[in-house]
Amino acid sequence: PINVEFINQQFLLNGINYEIFNLADMSDSPKKRLQSLSNIISHQPDIIIYGLDVENFKKLSKNDISFSEIVLEPKNIFRYQFDDFIQPIKDNIPGSPKDRTLLTLKYFLFGPEPHHHPFINYYETSITPIKDLKKNQGKTQLNELDLSNNNEQIISLKKIISETKKNNIKLIFFSSPYLITPIIESDIDAFEKMLEMESQKSDIPVYFLHDKYAEMEIWRDGIHIAINKDTQIYSKDILEILLKEIDYAL
């Protein structure tokens, strides 16, 4: 994740009267983010910088679960997605009942630590060599994107744009970085063009970071950059974007 403590420290050192909060959410998407947008807007931010994952816009496959299917066949969420759902929880919650209770009480009483991000536990993670990650990825089924105006994610993205404009909030897009993706190359190009078109149409700055770090030994896994002092380049790039856009806004 983005190191907001580092960014806020740089703001302070440079006399910039801004504070950034990381509002990342597990399995985030424009459709899911739209549900919390009114709460974000109620805090009257000057700027929202939003990372868009190319996989948010993939075509639904037979293993993807719609809301109606969850209601009608709730057991399918465990059949298809239990491992993806439970792993982040296993990574962040202690094993013993005593430690789980103490951590949960601490989180509800005092919030995450530090308070600029939403994670219940924030700790350093080690770098996995790229060659090992690619060797272990196995055979990946390629996916296509649905960038049509009928896609719920595209509809939600346009509503996010509309609501931020209505409330005079500067919106910035960047494409979320990955090392490994199942999306076909031609559709990644289409994803870039879609964002460029939205940028021109709605006057929204867009920065492409999705493939910028593909050759750098900074990865924990195929989609997450490790958290430690040797992987700060991602946070530094976000800082540069913010400094540039804040300067334009002044």
C-alpha positions as CSV (number, residue, x, y, z in Angstrom):
1,P,0.0,0.0,0.0
2,I,0.9,3.6,-0.3
3,N,2.9,4.9,2.7
4,V,0.8,7.9,3.7
5,E,3.0,8.5,6.8
6,F,6.0,9.1,4.5
7,I,3.9,11.4,2.3
8,N,2.5,13.4,5.2
9,Q,6.0,13.7,6.6
10,Q,7.2,15.2,3.3
11,F,4.2,17.6,3.2
12,L,5.3,18.8,6.7
13,L,8.9,19.1,5.8
14,N,8.0,21.2,2.7
15,G,5.5,23.4,4.5
16,I,2.5,22.1,2.6
17,N,-0.7,22.4,4.5
18,Y,-2.2,19.1,3.3
19,E,-2.9,15.8,5.0
20,I,-3.5,12.5,3.1
21,F,-5.5,9.5,4.3
22,N,-5.3,6.1,2.7
23,L,-8.9,4.8,2.3
24,A,-8.0,1.6,0.6
25,D,-10.6,-1.2,0.9
26,M,-10.2,-4.9,0.2
27,S,-11.4,-5.9,-3.3
28,D,-12.2,-2.3,-4.1
29,S,-13.9,-1.3,-7.3
30,P,-15.7,1.8,-8.7
31,K,-19.0,0.2,-7.9
32,K,-18.0,-0.6,-4.3
33,R,-16.3,2.8,-3.8
34,L,-19.4,4.6,-5.0
35,Q,-21.2,3.3,-1.9
36,S,-18.8,5.1,0.5
37,L,-18.4,8.2,-1.7
38,S,-21.0,10.3,0.1
39,N,-19.2,9.7,3.4
40,I,-15.9,10.8,1.8
41,I,-17.4,13.9,0.3
42,S,-19.0,14.8,3.7
43,H,-15.4,15.3,5.0
44,Q,-14.9,18.0,2.4
45,P,-11.6,16.9,0.9
46,D,-9.8,19.2,-1.6
47,I,-8.4,16.3,-3.6
48,I,-9.3,12.6,-4.1
49,I,-6.6,10.5,-5.8
50,Y,-8.1,7.2,-6.9
51,G,-6.1,4.1,-8.0
52,L,-7.9,2.1,-10.7
53,D,-7.1,-1.6,-11.0
54,V,-7.4,-2.8,-14.6
55,E,-9.0,-6.1,-13.3
56,N,-12.0,-4.1,-12.0
57,F,-13.2,-3.9,-15.5
58,K,-12.8,-7.6,-16.6
59,K,-15.7,-9.5,-18.2
60,L,-17.5,-11.6,-15.7
61,S,-16.6,-15.3,-16.0
62,K,-18.5,-18.3,-14.9
63,N,-16.6,-18.3,-11.6
64,D,-17.5,-14.6,-10.8
65,I,-20.4,-14.2,-8.4
66,S,-23.1,-11.7,-9.0
67,F,-25.1,-10.1,-6.1
68,S,-28.2,-12.0,-7.1
69,E,-26.3,-15.3,-7.0
70,I,-25.0,-14.6,-3.5
71,V,-28.6,-14.0,-2.4
72,L,-30.0,-17.1,-4.1
73,E,-26.9,-19.4,-3.6
74,P,-24.8,-18.0,-0.7
75,K,-22.8,-21.2,-0.5
76,N,-21.2,-20.3,-3.9
77,I,-19.2,-17.5,-2.3
78,F,-17.4,-20.1,-0.3
79,R,-17.0,-22.5,-3.2
80,Y,-15.4,-20.0,-5.5
81,Q,-13.9,-17.2,-3.4
82,F,-13.3,-18.4,0.1
83,D,-9.5,-18.6,-0.3
84,D,-9.3,-15.1,-1.8
85,F,-11.6,-13.7,0.9
86,I,-10.0,-15.4,4.0
87,Q,-6.3,-14.9,3.2
88,P,-6.1,-11.1,4.0
89,I,-7.9,-11.9,7.2
90,K,-5.4,-14.7,8.1
91,D,-2.5,-12.4,7.3
92,N,-3.7,-9.7,9.6
93,I,-5.4,-11.4,12.6
94,P,-3.2,-13.1,15.3
95,G,-3.6,-16.8,15.9
96,S,-4.4,-17.0,19.6
97,P,-7.8,-16.1,20.9
98,K,-6.3,-13.7,23.5
99,D,-4.3,-11.8,20.9
100,R,-7.3,-11.6,18.5
101,T,-9.5,-10.2,21.3
102,L,-6.9,-7.6,22.3
103,L,-6.2,-6.5,18.7
104,T,-10.0,-6.2,17.9
105,L,-10.6,-4.2,21.1
106,K,-7.7,-1.9,20.2
107,Y,-9.0,-1.4,16.7
108,F,-12.5,-0.5,17.7
109,L,-11.4,1.8,20.6
110,F,-8.5,3.6,18.9
111,G,-8.8,2.8,15.2
112,P,-5.9,1.6,12.9
113,E,-2.4,2.5,13.8
114,P,-1.2,4.9,12.4
115,H,-4.6,6.5,11.9
116,H,-3.9,7.7,8.3
117,H,-4.7,4.3,6.8
118,P,-7.5,1.7,7.4
119,F,-5.4,-1.4,8.0
120,I,-5.9,-3.3,11.3
121,N,-2.2,-4.3,11.2
122,Y,0.5,-2.5,9.3
123,Y,3.9,-4.1,9.2
124,E,6.9,-4.6,6.9
125,T,6.7,-7.3,4.4
126,S,9.6,-8.9,2.5
127,I,10.4,-8.8,-1.2
128,T,9.9,-11.9,-3.3
129,P,12.2,-12.2,-6.3
130,I,10.4,-11.7,-9.6
131,K,11.8,-14.9,-11.0
132,D,10.2,-16.9,-8.1
133,L,6.8,-15.1,-8.5
134,K,6.7,-15.8,-12.2
135,K,7.9,-19.4,-11.8
136,N,5.1,-20.0,-9.2
137,Q,2.3,-18.3,-11.0
138,G,1.4,-21.4,-13.1
139,K,-0.8,-21.3,-16.1
140,T,-3.1,-18.3,-16.1
141,Q,-6.4,-18.1,-17.9
142,L,-6.4,-14.8,-19.9
143,N,-9.3,-12.5,-19.3
144,E,-10.9,-9.8,-21.5
145,L,-12.2,-6.4,-20.3
146,D,-15.7,-5.0,-20.6
147,L,-15.2,-1.2,-21.2
148,S,-18.7,-0.7,-22.5
149,N,-21.0,2.0,-21.1
150,N,-23.3,-0.9,-19.9
151,N,-20.6,-2.2,-17.5
152,E,-21.6,-1.5,-13.9
153,Q,-18.0,-0.5,-13.1
154,I,-18.0,2.1,-15.9
155,I,-21.4,3.4,-14.9
156,S,-20.1,3.8,-11.3
157,L,-16.9,5.4,-12.4
158,K,-18.8,8.1,-14.3
159,K,-21.0,8.7,-11.2
160,I,-17.9,9.2,-9.1
161,I,-16.6,11.7,-11.6
162,S,-20.0,13.5,-11.6
163,E,-20.3,13.6,-7.8
164,T,-16.8,14.9,-7.2
165,K,-17.3,17.6,-9.8
166,K,-20.6,18.6,-8.3
167,N,-18.9,19.1,-5.0
168,N,-15.8,20.9,-6.4
169,I,-13.4,18.2,-5.4
170,K,-10.3,17.7,-7.6
171,L,-10.2,14.1,-8.8
172,I,-7.0,12.4,-9.9
173,F,-6.8,8.9,-11.4
174,F,-3.8,6.6,-11.5
175,S,-3.6,3.0,-12.7
176,S,-2.7,0.6,-9.9
177,P,0.6,-1.2,-10.4
178,Y,0.9,-5.0,-10.9
179,L,3.6,-7.4,-11.7
180,I,1.3,-10.2,-13.1
181,T,-2.1,-9.8,-14.6
182,P,-4.4,-12.2,-16.5
183,I,-5.7,-9.4,-18.8
184,I,-4.8,-9.6,-22.4
185,E,-2.4,-7.0,-23.7
186,S,-4.7,-5.4,-26.3
187,D,-7.3,-4.8,-23.6
188,I,-4.8,-3.1,-21.3
189,D,-4.2,-0.7,-24.2
190,A,-7.9,-0.2,-24.4
191,F,-8.0,0.5,-20.7
192,E,-5.4,3.2,-21.1
193,K,-7.3,4.8,-23.9
194,M,-10.5,4.7,-21.9
195,L,-8.9,6.6,-19.1
196,E,-7.3,9.1,-21.5
197,M,-10.7,9.7,-23.0
198,E,-12.2,10.3,-19.5
199,S,-9.3,12.6,-18.7
200,Q,-9.9,14.8,-21.8
201,K,-13.7,14.7,-21.4
202,S,-13.8,15.5,-17.7
203,D,-10.5,17.4,-17.2
204,I,-9.2,14.7,-14.8
205,P,-5.4,14.2,-14.5
206,V,-4.5,10.5,-15.2
207,Y,-1.2,8.9,-14.4
208,F,-0.2,5.4,-15.6
209,L,1.6,3.4,-13.0
210,H,0.3,-0.1,-13.8
211,D,3.4,-1.4,-15.6
212,K,6.0,1.1,-14.3
213,Y,7.5,-1.2,-11.7
214,A,7.4,-4.5,-13.7
215,E,11.2,-4.9,-13.8
216,M,11.8,-3.7,-10.2
217,E,12.6,-6.1,-7.4
218,I,10.0,-4.6,-5.0
219,W,7.2,-7.1,-5.1
220,R,5.6,-9.2,-2.3
221,D,3.4,-11.0,-4.7
222,G,2.1,-10.6,-8.2
223,I,-0.2,-7.6,-7.3
224,H,1.2,-6.2,-4.1
225,I,4.4,-4.1,-3.6
226,A,6.2,-5.1,-0.4
227,I,6.2,-2.7,2.5
228,N,9.7,-1.8,3.6
229,K,12.3,1.0,3.2
230,D,13.5,-0.4,-0.2
231,T,10.2,-0.2,-1.9
232,Q,9.4,3.5,-1.3
233,I,9.4,4.3,-5.1
234,Y,5.6,3.8,-5.3
235,S,4.9,6.2,-2.5
236,K,7.4,8.7,-3.8
237,D,5.6,8.6,-7.2
238,I,2.3,9.3,-5.5
239,L,3.9,12.1,-3.6
240,E,5.2,13.6,-6.9
241,I,1.8,13.4,-8.4
242,L,0.2,15.2,-5.4
243,L,2.9,17.9,-5.3
244,K,2.3,18.6,-9.0
245,E,-1.5,18.7,-8.7
246,I,-1.5,20.7,-5.5
247,D,0.8,23.2,-7.2
248,Y,-1.7,23.5,-10.1
249,A,-4.6,23.9,-7.6
250,L,-2.9,26.8,-5.8
